[in-house]
Short mmCIF file of C-alpha atoms and ligand atoms in Angstrom, two decimals:
data_model
loop_
_atom_site.label_atom_id
_atom_site.label_comp_id
_atom_site.label_asym_id
_atom_site.label_seq_id
_atom_site.Cartn_x
_atom_site.Cartn_y
_atom_site.Cartn_z
CA ILE A 64 95.53 112.63 129.93
CA LYS A 65 95.21 115.60 127.74
CA ASP A 66 94.74 118.24 130.98
CA LYS A 67 98.39 116.90 132.02
CA ILE A 68 99.91 118.20 128.58
CA LYS A 69 101.55 121.47 128.35
CA LYS A 70 102.36 123.63 125.29
CA VAL A 71 105.69 124.58 124.75
CA ARG A 72 105.85 126.53 121.63
CA ASP A 73 103.71 126.75 118.59
CA ASN A 74 102.66 123.21 117.79
CA VAL A 75 104.70 121.49 120.14
CA TYR A 76 103.48 119.85 123.33
CA GLU A 77 104.98 118.08 126.05
CA VAL A 78 103.72 115.18 128.08
CA PRO A 79 105.69 115.62 131.19
CA GLY A 80 107.66 113.05 132.73
CA SER A 81 105.82 113.50 136.07
CA VAL A 82 102.21 112.13 134.44
CA ASN A 83 103.47 108.66 135.48
CA LYS A 84 106.10 107.53 138.35
CA LYS A 85 107.63 104.95 136.01
CA MET A 86 108.78 107.67 133.08
CA ARG A 87 112.05 107.86 132.86
CA ALA A 88 111.91 110.93 130.33
CA SER A 89 109.16 113.26 129.14
CA GLY A 90 106.90 113.03 125.70
CA ARG A 91 106.99 115.59 122.67
CA LEU A 92 103.91 115.74 120.51
CA TYR A 93 104.44 118.00 117.09
CA LEU A 94 100.85 118.81 116.45
CA ASP A 95 98.73 121.70 115.97
CA ASP A 96 95.95 122.68 118.21
CA GLU A 97 93.35 120.68 116.02
CA SER A 98 95.16 117.84 115.55
CA PHE A 99 96.01 117.97 119.29
CA GLU A 100 92.24 117.97 120.20
CA ALA A 101 91.44 115.24 117.62
CA LEU A 102 94.39 112.90 118.68
CA GLU A 103 92.96 109.88 120.81
CA ASP A 104 94.27 109.26 124.51
CA GLY A 105 95.73 105.93 123.52
CA ALA A 106 98.37 107.34 121.30
CA ILE A 107 99.48 109.77 124.11
CA ASP A 108 99.27 106.56 126.53
CA GLN A 109 101.81 104.83 124.16
CA ILE A 110 104.19 107.95 124.47
CA VAL A 111 104.19 107.63 128.07
CA ASN A 112 104.55 103.52 128.08
CA ILE A 113 107.61 104.48 125.87
CA ALA A 114 109.06 107.16 127.74
CA CYS A 115 108.90 104.44 130.64
CA LEU A 116 111.41 102.03 128.79
CA PRO A 117 115.02 101.38 129.67
CA GLY A 118 117.70 103.56 128.34
CA VAL A 119 115.05 105.90 126.67
CA HIS A 120 116.82 109.35 125.67
CA ARG A 121 115.54 112.63 126.25
CA TYR A 122 111.96 112.40 125.08
CA ALA A 123 109.37 109.72 123.16
CA ILE A 124 108.19 111.61 120.31
CA GLY A 125 104.88 111.66 118.47
CA LEU A 126 105.26 113.43 115.24
CA PRO A 127 102.31 115.39 113.23
CA ASP A 128 100.80 112.18 111.47
CA ILE A 129 101.23 110.19 115.10
CA HIS A 130 98.09 107.30 115.87
CA PHE A 131 97.58 104.22 117.57
CA GLY A 132 99.81 101.30 116.76
CA TYR A 133 101.12 97.93 117.86
CA GLY A 134 102.85 98.86 121.15
CA PHE A 135 104.45 102.05 119.50
CA PRO A 136 102.23 104.93 117.94
CA ILE A 137 102.87 105.04 114.08
CA GLY A 138 104.47 108.42 113.48
CA GLY A 139 106.65 108.04 116.26
CA VAL A 140 110.04 108.03 117.36
CA ALA A 141 112.20 106.83 120.25
CA ALA A 142 115.79 106.70 120.82
CA PHE A 143 117.36 104.25 123.45
CA SER A 144 121.10 104.60 124.76
CA GLU A 145 123.61 101.62 123.50
CA LYS A 146 124.66 101.62 127.01
CA ASN A 147 121.64 100.84 129.13
CA GLY A 148 118.66 100.95 126.50
CA ILE A 149 116.48 98.27 124.89
CA VAL A 150 115.88 97.41 121.16
CA SER A 151 111.97 96.37 120.51
CA PRO A 152 110.36 95.23 117.31
CA GLY A 153 107.38 96.88 117.99
CA GLY A 154 109.44 100.33 117.66
CA VAL A 155 109.77 99.45 114.03
CA GLY A 156 106.82 97.72 113.18
CA PHE A 157 105.56 94.65 110.98
CA ASP A 158 106.56 96.22 107.54
CA ILE A 159 110.25 96.65 108.11
CA ASN A 160 111.66 99.19 105.94
CA CYS A 161 108.52 100.31 104.30
CA GLY A 162 109.81 103.06 102.40
CA VAL A 163 109.30 105.71 99.68
CA ARG A 164 111.23 106.24 96.56
CA LEU A 165 110.88 109.12 93.86
CA ILE A 166 112.12 108.72 90.68
CA LYS A 167 112.36 112.02 88.45
CA THR A 168 112.16 112.29 84.63
CA ASN A 169 112.75 115.38 82.05
CA LEU A 170 109.26 114.84 80.93
CA LYS A 171 106.51 117.03 80.95
CA GLN A 172 102.89 116.37 81.68
CA SER A 173 101.82 117.14 78.00
CA ASP A 174 104.75 114.51 76.93
CA ILE A 175 102.73 111.43 78.51
CA GLU A 176 98.93 112.91 78.67
CA ASP A 177 98.14 110.66 75.55
CA LYS A 178 99.80 107.78 76.87
CA LEU A 179 98.72 108.13 80.22
CA ASP A 180 95.87 104.93 80.08
CA GLU A 181 98.78 102.80 78.28
CA LEU A 182 101.32 103.96 80.80
CA ILE A 183 99.35 102.85 84.29
CA GLU A 184 98.05 99.92 82.64
CA ALA A 185 101.38 98.80 81.57
CA LEU A 186 102.84 99.49 85.24
CA PHE A 187 100.19 97.53 86.66
CA LYS A 188 100.99 94.43 84.70
CA ASN A 189 104.85 94.77 84.86
CA ILE A 190 104.86 95.43 88.49
CA PRO A 191 103.43 92.55 90.46
CA SER A 192 100.66 93.62 92.97
CA GLY A 193 98.07 92.81 95.29
CA VAL A 194 97.86 90.61 98.55
CA GLY A 195 100.28 87.71 98.49
CA SER A 196 101.52 89.07 95.17
CA LYS A 197 104.28 86.94 93.60
CA GLY A 198 107.11 88.53 92.13
CA LYS A 199 107.82 87.70 88.50
CA ILE A 200 111.59 86.39 88.91
CA LYS A 201 112.83 82.80 90.35
CA LEU A 202 115.50 83.02 92.67
CA LYS A 203 117.95 80.56 92.55
CA GLU A 204 118.74 78.44 95.46
CA ASN A 205 120.55 80.52 98.41
CA GLU A 206 120.00 83.52 96.51
CA ILE A 207 117.43 84.72 99.12
CA ASP A 208 120.50 85.04 101.41
CA ASP A 209 122.36 87.55 98.99
CA VAL A 210 119.10 89.51 98.65
CA LEU A 211 119.11 89.78 102.56
CA ASN A 212 122.86 90.45 102.62
CA PHE A 213 123.29 92.82 99.80
CA GLY A 214 119.83 94.50 99.29
CA ALA A 215 119.80 96.99 96.38
CA GLU A 216 123.76 96.32 95.72
CA TRP A 217 122.64 92.72 94.91
CA ALA A 218 119.42 94.10 92.71
CA VAL A 219 122.07 96.26 90.83
CA GLU A 220 124.55 93.32 90.24
CA ASN A 221 121.98 91.59 88.76
CA GLY A 222 120.92 93.87 86.14
CA TYR A 223 118.12 95.82 88.01
CA GLY A 224 119.29 99.53 87.59
CA TRP A 225 122.12 101.83 87.41
CA GLU A 226 125.50 101.90 89.88
CA GLU A 227 124.68 105.39 90.69
CA ASP A 228 121.18 104.59 91.96
CA LEU A 229 122.68 103.37 95.18
CA GLU A 230 124.16 106.62 96.12
CA VAL A 231 120.94 108.33 96.41
CA LEU A 232 119.26 105.59 98.52
CA GLU A 233 119.25 105.87 102.36
CA GLU A 234 122.13 103.48 103.70
CA ASN A 235 123.03 103.20 100.09
CA GLY A 236 120.32 100.42 99.77
CA ARG A 237 122.20 98.14 101.96
CA ILE A 238 122.82 97.95 105.73
CA LYS A 239 126.18 96.08 106.01
CA GLU A 240 125.29 94.77 109.58
CA ALA A 241 122.19 92.60 108.41
CA ASP A 242 122.90 88.89 108.64
CA SER A 243 120.80 86.60 106.61
CA THR A 244 121.56 83.60 109.11
CA LYS A 245 119.58 85.54 111.63
CA VAL A 246 116.33 85.21 109.66
CA SER A 247 113.89 82.07 109.74
CA ASP A 248 113.79 79.75 106.83
CA LYS A 249 109.97 80.55 107.01
CA ALA A 250 110.85 84.18 106.58
CA LYS A 251 112.82 83.49 103.56
CA ARG A 252 110.11 81.01 102.07
CA ARG A 253 107.85 84.05 102.27
CA GLY A 254 110.32 86.25 100.97
CA ILE A 255 111.46 84.15 97.67
CA PRO A 256 108.19 84.30 95.84
CA GLN A 257 107.44 87.93 96.44
CA LEU A 258 110.47 89.67 95.48
CA GLY A 259 109.95 92.40 93.38
CA SER A 260 106.06 92.82 94.10
CA LEU A 261 104.56 96.06 95.16
CA GLY A 262 101.99 94.57 97.75
CA SER A 263 98.47 95.66 98.63
CA GLY A 264 96.58 98.17 100.18
CA ASN A 265 98.61 101.47 101.20
CA HIS A 266 101.15 100.10 99.11
CA PHE A 267 101.14 102.35 95.77
CA LEU A 268 103.06 103.30 92.45
CA GLU A 269 101.91 106.53 91.48
CA ILE A 270 102.71 108.94 88.34
CA GLN A 271 102.92 112.42 89.36
CA VAL A 272 103.88 115.96 88.35
CA VAL A 273 105.55 118.61 90.37
CA ASP A 274 102.63 121.17 91.29
CA GLU A 275 104.90 123.84 93.33
CA ILE A 276 108.20 124.59 94.30
CA TYR A 277 108.42 126.34 97.62
CA ASN A 278 112.19 126.54 97.85
CA ASP A 279 114.09 127.09 94.53
CA GLU A 280 117.69 126.45 95.78
CA VAL A 281 116.72 122.97 97.54
CA ALA A 282 114.67 121.80 94.59
CA GLY A 283 117.12 122.75 92.06
CA VAL A 284 119.73 120.51 94.14
CA TYR A 285 117.23 117.59 94.26
CA GLY A 286 116.72 117.89 90.33
CA LEU A 287 113.14 118.91 90.68
CA GLU A 288 111.59 121.59 88.79
CA LYS A 289 107.55 122.68 88.34
CA GLY A 290 106.11 120.77 85.78
CA MET A 291 108.28 117.77 85.70
CA VAL A 292 106.75 114.14 85.91
CA VAL A 293 108.05 111.82 88.69
CA ILE A 294 107.12 108.45 89.66
CA MET A 295 106.76 107.37 93.06
CA ILE A 296 107.07 104.11 94.98
CA HIS A 297 105.67 102.95 98.20
CA SER A 298 106.38 99.43 99.09
CA GLY A 299 108.15 97.61 101.99
CA SER A 300 109.49 94.08 102.59
CA ARG A 301 106.46 92.13 102.02
CA GLY A 302 105.67 88.94 103.86
CA CYS A 303 109.50 88.37 104.66
CA GLY A 304 109.97 91.48 106.74
CA HIS A 305 106.35 90.53 108.36
CA GLN A 306 107.83 87.15 109.23
CA VAL A 307 110.74 88.28 110.89
CA CYS A 308 108.72 90.85 113.07
CA SER A 309 106.50 87.94 114.15
CA ASP A 310 109.66 85.86 114.90
CA TYR A 311 111.35 88.48 116.81
CA LEU A 312 108.31 89.45 118.92
CA ARG A 313 108.07 85.84 120.12
CA VAL A 314 111.68 86.28 121.02
CA MET A 315 111.44 89.21 122.49
CA ASP A 316 108.17 88.47 124.87
CA LYS A 317 110.28 85.71 126.57
CA ALA A 318 113.55 88.22 126.60
CA TYR A 319 111.71 90.76 128.64
CA LYS A 320 110.89 88.71 131.38
CA ASN A 321 114.09 86.86 131.51
CA HIS A 322 115.89 90.50 131.34
CA GLN A 323 113.50 91.47 134.08
CA ILE A 324 112.25 94.57 132.22
CA ASP A 325 108.93 96.06 133.47
CA LEU A 326 106.48 96.89 130.63
CA ALA A 327 103.32 98.79 130.79
CA ASP A 328 102.28 96.72 127.46
CA ARG A 329 103.39 93.30 126.42
CA GLN A 330 103.22 94.87 122.69
CA LEU A 331 106.55 96.76 124.02
CA ALA A 332 108.48 93.61 124.32
CA CYS A 333 112.13 94.05 124.05
CA ALA A 334 115.53 92.92 124.95
CA PRO A 335 118.45 95.03 126.03
CA PHE A 336 120.76 96.44 123.27
CA ASP A 337 123.74 94.23 124.12
CA SER A 338 121.79 91.08 124.59
CA LYS A 339 121.84 88.16 122.21
CA GLU A 340 118.05 88.34 121.56
CA ALA A 341 118.34 92.66 120.64
CA GLN A 342 121.30 91.70 118.53
CA ASP A 343 119.82 88.69 116.68
CA TYR A 344 116.71 91.24 115.88
CA LEU A 345 118.89 93.77 114.62
CA LYS A 346 120.88 91.55 112.43
CA ALA A 347 117.71 89.93 110.87
CA MET A 348 115.86 93.49 110.66
CA TYR A 349 118.76 95.04 109.00
CA ALA A 350 118.21 91.99 106.49
CA ALA A 351 114.57 92.64 105.87
CA ALA A 352 115.40 96.04 105.38
CA ASN A 353 117.63 95.23 102.73
CA TYR A 354 115.25 92.67 100.94
CA ALA A 355 113.05 95.98 100.92
CA TRP A 356 115.71 97.99 99.27
CA ALA A 357 115.99 95.38 96.60
CA ASN A 358 112.56 95.13 95.96
CA ARG A 359 112.32 98.70 95.40
CA GLN A 360 115.22 98.60 93.21
CA MET A 361 113.82 95.86 90.92
CA MET A 362 110.59 97.82 90.77
CA THR A 363 112.71 100.89 89.59
CA HIS A 364 114.09 98.92 86.86
CA TRP A 365 110.98 97.82 85.72
CA ILE A 366 109.45 101.24 86.01
CA ARG A 367 112.37 102.61 83.56
CA GLU A 368 111.50 99.60 81.25
CA THR A 369 107.55 100.52 80.96
CA PHE A 370 108.24 103.84 80.22
CA GLU A 371 111.22 102.91 77.62
CA ASP A 372 108.12 100.64 75.94
CA ILE A 373 105.27 103.20 76.04
CA LEU A 374 107.32 106.27 75.03
CA GLY A 375 110.10 105.01 72.75
CA LYS A 376 112.79 106.69 74.53
CA SER A 377 115.81 105.00 76.74
CA ALA A 378 115.41 105.61 80.36
CA LYS A 379 118.36 107.50 80.23
CA ASP A 380 117.29 109.90 77.72
CA MET A 381 114.10 110.47 79.85
CA GLY A 382 116.11 111.39 83.02
CA MET A 383 114.91 108.81 84.77
CA ASP A 384 117.20 109.21 87.93
CA ILE A 385 116.45 108.60 91.22
CA VAL A 386 115.88 111.52 93.67
CA TYR A 387 115.99 109.53 96.94
CA ASP A 388 114.77 106.33 98.62
CA VAL A 389 113.76 106.68 102.65
CA ALA A 390 113.02 103.87 105.20
CA HIS A 391 109.89 104.90 107.29
CA ASN A 392 109.82 101.56 109.45
CA ILE A 393 113.47 100.95 110.77
CA ALA A 394 115.50 101.08 113.90
CA LYS A 395 119.14 102.08 113.60
CA GLN A 396 122.42 102.68 115.13
CA GLU A 397 123.31 106.35 115.22
CA THR A 398 125.35 108.89 116.99
CA HIS A 399 123.55 111.72 117.82
CA LYS A 400 124.87 114.87 119.80
CA PHE A 401 123.65 115.75 123.36
CA LYS A 402 124.76 118.63 124.97
CA GLY A 403 128.15 118.34 123.44
CA ASN A 404 128.71 114.67 123.86
CA ASP A 405 128.16 111.91 121.02
CA MET A 406 125.92 109.63 122.21
CA LYS A 407 125.51 105.99 120.61
CA LEU A 408 121.72 105.42 120.19
CA VAL A 409 118.94 103.24 118.69
CA VAL A 410 116.91 105.28 116.86
CA HIS A 411 113.43 103.65 116.16
CA ARG A 412 111.48 105.31 113.61
CA LYS A 413 107.85 103.79 112.99
CA GLY A 414 106.09 105.55 110.48
CA ALA A 415 108.91 108.35 110.55
CA THR A 416 110.94 109.75 108.00
CA ARG A 417 114.55 110.23 108.53
CA ALA A 418 115.12 114.25 108.08
CA PHE A 419 119.05 114.22 108.59
CA GLY A 420 120.13 118.01 108.30
CA PRO A 421 122.85 120.09 106.54
CA GLY A 422 126.41 118.31 106.77
CA SER A 423 125.53 114.75 107.75
CA GLU A 424 127.73 112.14 106.50
CA GLU A 425 124.80 110.01 106.01
CA ILE A 426 123.74 112.23 103.12
CA PRO A 427 124.52 111.82 99.41
CA GLU A 428 127.17 114.45 98.76
CA LYS A 429 125.58 116.21 96.36
CA TYR A 430 122.53 116.81 98.66
CA ARG A 431 124.76 117.28 101.86
CA LYS A 432 124.78 121.30 101.53
CA VAL A 433 120.88 121.35 101.95
CA GLY A 434 119.80 118.37 104.27
CA GLN A 435 118.26 115.07 102.89
CA PRO A 436 115.23 114.81 101.04
CA VAL A 437 112.34 113.36 102.83
CA LEU A 438 109.32 111.98 101.07
CA ILE A 439 105.97 112.33 102.54
CA PRO A 440 102.74 110.57 100.52
CA GLY A 441 99.67 111.99 101.09
CA THR A 442 96.59 110.09 99.11
CA MET A 443 95.96 109.22 95.93
CA GLY A 444 93.40 111.64 95.59
CA THR A 445 95.65 114.86 97.20
CA ALA A 446 99.33 116.04 97.08
CA SER A 447 102.20 114.53 98.66
CA TYR A 448 105.23 116.52 99.31
CA VAL A 449 108.84 116.62 99.02
CA LEU A 450 110.58 118.26 102.16
CA HIS A 451 114.52 118.58 103.21
CA GLY A 452 115.81 117.45 106.79
CA THR A 453 117.08 120.44 109.12
CA GLN A 454 119.29 121.17 112.18
CA THR A 455 116.26 121.62 114.07
CA ALA A 456 115.54 118.03 113.39
CA MET A 457 118.80 117.08 114.31
CA GLU A 458 118.38 119.30 117.91
CA GLU A 459 114.80 118.04 118.49
CA THR A 460 113.82 115.00 116.85
CA PHE A 461 116.87 112.66 116.41
CA GLY A 462 116.72 113.83 112.77
CA SER A 463 113.18 112.63 111.83
CA THR A 464 109.61 113.68 110.49
CA ALA A 465 106.59 112.51 109.77
CA HIS A 466 105.80 109.53 107.05
CA GLY A 467 102.72 110.27 105.63
CA ALA A 468 99.15 111.59 106.24
CA GLY A 469 98.24 109.26 108.76
CA ARG A 470 95.12 107.27 108.79
CA VAL A 471 91.74 108.34 110.50
CA LEU A 472 89.41 105.63 109.48
CA SER A 473 90.18 101.80 109.78
CA ARG A 474 90.07 99.79 106.85
CA SER A 475 87.03 98.15 107.50
CA GLN A 476 84.95 101.72 108.38
CA ALA A 477 86.39 103.41 105.03
CA LYS A 478 84.75 100.27 103.48
CA LYS A 479 81.57 101.09 105.10
CA ASP A 480 81.92 104.82 104.56
CA TYR A 481 82.62 104.72 101.09
CA LYS A 482 81.89 103.20 97.71
CA PRO A 483 84.75 102.33 94.99
CA GLU A 484 82.62 103.64 92.25
CA GLU A 485 82.42 107.11 93.88
CA ILE A 486 85.98 107.32 94.81
CA LYS A 487 86.78 106.38 91.24
CA ASN A 488 84.29 108.99 90.21
CA ASN A 489 86.02 111.82 92.42
CA LEU A 490 89.62 110.61 90.98
CA ALA A 491 88.49 111.10 87.62
CA ALA A 492 87.03 114.36 88.00
CA ASN A 493 90.26 115.38 89.36
CA GLY A 494 92.11 113.75 86.69
CA VAL A 495 93.46 110.87 88.38
CA LYS A 496 93.63 107.48 86.94
CA ILE A 497 93.40 104.55 88.88
CA ARG A 498 94.21 100.92 88.32
CA ALA A 499 93.95 98.33 91.54
CA THR A 500 93.73 94.73 92.08
CA THR A 501 90.19 94.86 93.71
CA GLU A 502 87.21 97.44 94.42
CA ASN A 503 87.58 97.01 97.88
CA VAL A 504 91.27 98.29 98.10
CA ILE A 505 89.94 101.40 96.46
CA ALA A 506 87.35 102.29 99.33
CA GLU A 507 89.90 101.20 101.87
CA GLU A 508 92.21 103.67 100.41
CA ALA A 509 89.73 106.70 100.00
CA PRO A 510 91.41 109.89 100.54
CA GLY A 511 88.94 110.58 103.33
CA ALA A 512 90.32 107.66 105.37
CA TYR A 513 93.58 109.71 106.00
CA LYS A 514 94.34 113.06 107.85
CA ASP A 515 94.87 115.81 106.01
CA VAL A 516 98.42 115.61 104.69
CA ASP A 517 98.62 119.62 104.04
CA SER A 518 98.19 120.03 107.68
CA VAL A 519 100.75 117.25 108.62
CA VAL A 520 103.58 119.11 106.50
CA LYS A 521 102.65 122.61 107.49
CA ILE A 522 103.50 121.54 111.13
CA SER A 523 106.55 119.95 110.16
CA ASP A 524 107.71 122.96 108.15
CA SER A 525 106.55 125.65 110.80
CA THR A 526 108.15 123.58 113.80
CA GLY A 527 111.28 123.23 111.74
CA ILE A 528 111.77 119.77 112.12
CA ALA A 529 111.79 119.31 107.95
CA LYS A 530 111.25 122.16 105.28
CA LEU A 531 109.13 122.26 102.87
CA VAL A 532 110.84 121.94 99.03
CA ALA A 533 108.02 120.82 96.66
CA LYS A 534 104.49 119.61 96.22
CA VAL A 535 103.65 117.01 93.82
CA LYS A 536 100.14 115.96 92.71
CA PRO A 537 98.78 112.35 91.46
CA LEU A 538 98.21 111.80 87.54
CA ALA A 539 97.60 108.26 87.79
CA VAL A 540 97.96 105.36 90.71
CA THR A 541 98.26 101.57 90.85
CA LYS A 542 97.36 99.97 93.96
CA GLY A 543 97.73 96.45 94.98
P1 5GP B 299 101.93 104.01 105.63
O1 5GP B 299 103.43 103.46 105.49
O2 5GP B 299 101.79 104.04 107.19
O3 5GP B 299 100.90 102.53 105.41
O4 5GP B 299 101.37 104.74 104.99
C1 5GP B 299 102.39 105.96 104.63
C2 5GP B 299 101.49 106.85 103.89
O5 5GP B 299 101.13 106.98 102.58
C3 5GP B 299 99.96 107.15 104.43
O6 5GP B 299 99.83 107.77 105.80
C4 5GP B 299 99.14 107.85 103.42
O7 5GP B 299 99.39 109.33 103.66
C5 5GP B 299 100.15 107.66 102.23
N1 5GP B 299 99.39 106.99 100.96
C6 5GP B 299 98.61 106.05 101.24
N2 5GP B 299 98.21 105.66 99.77
C7 5GP B 299 98.56 106.25 99.10
C8 5GP B 299 98.39 106.76 97.71
O8 5GP B 299 97.95 105.84 97.04
N3 5GP B 299 99.00 107.79 97.01
C9 5GP B 299 99.87 108.67 98.10
N4 5GP B 299 100.42 109.49 97.28
N5 5GP B 299 99.96 108.31 98.96
C10 5GP B 299 99.35 106.99 99.88
MN1 MN B 300 104.12 99.12 104.40
MN1 MN B 301 104.70 102.57 104.96
#
């Protein structure tokens, strides 16, 4: 398929709408020449398949971290018109509202150096992690519904964190259209014991230090300075979101047939926006998203407590404010400008970070002038990045950019290629401490199992769909 693809400009490729008779739009790939050559055809086929779906608007987009996924590629965005478009759970993914949160401090690396072992050990202990890990709180009966309907608001009301935290979360940590009655009992039962836990594998909690500033003005607005210790959380909606996705894939598998939608791939199962199936899914998916925001909020609280315990100062005195919290697996109803008109769209971001530019009302007031913070993790052994959203992203990618380095090796392949001991030694040589639930996860998550995050953010920056603000590097990481 690659020979049919045209380069539009530096680092942007077009998949013409003529590749396949059924295409209703074209495709766009944000890749440099090297990553274009390396990209598997399967991921491009998925872009073509999405461009065939009803109501697809403008183009199906592959971001710099694109790779093959369930139906929709990971590192992809697709927007469908509310008028004649569809909603598809595969375009969101299983870990609904998997996302990233960054917490800052006023500490320098030298302030914590002696305590780093203790800190990471205590974080590992205080924030439950691992496959099927259970949170350490007991929800009262029916409280799960409040979590699903109120998200981070529920968490703050129940003593997890500060009122002002909510201002700096995407959607303020709660999508109001969520409806817990659309979430199955099975999903709730999986969610109840796991609330307040990190999960496993790719999910992590990392103490980092700001290593480089690319844009002083924006870094200043975000409160970031070179040498500052920060904490990054990557976690999602645990078994609850996974179950919501599974439940509604089954619903959609019937719905697309009933609504006579022609699919290139059954994994794209979907339903028209105004159908009951799509509306129910959206409400349930939003509820799972709220669960994830509550989850990251609770972990934030325990991170602050842990720092207080070990360092003997209050979290407020240590300046432990949240910089921002992004969702990178979600679909949202948004209005985007197109040729001077307002278009109501359902923007599916799967392994994609919202990157709204300056002036957007969706951005916290204090960041509105410079665009929203975009958080892009790398690996436990490399840098991670903070970027800012742009007007270019609004015009080209429905306000979106990449969400990570993106995997190149499957977990099983990574386990064959890497020995945990060797990875630990490499990390140690680079001054990174690690605490993990199993040895296996260390090999599965080897930095070499991921693409080069530096080049991913460089493509984002050079094409302008999000601009670099700061680089952070890991000091210590906990892995579930
Ligand atoms: P995903 O949500 O697709 O599983 O992962 C998001 C991204 O997180 C991955 O593409 C990878 O770049 C990054 N990542 C995975 N594990 C770690 C880690 O331990 N530390 C950091 N900083 N990034 C990680
Ligand atoms: Mn996840
Ligand atoms: Mn994720």
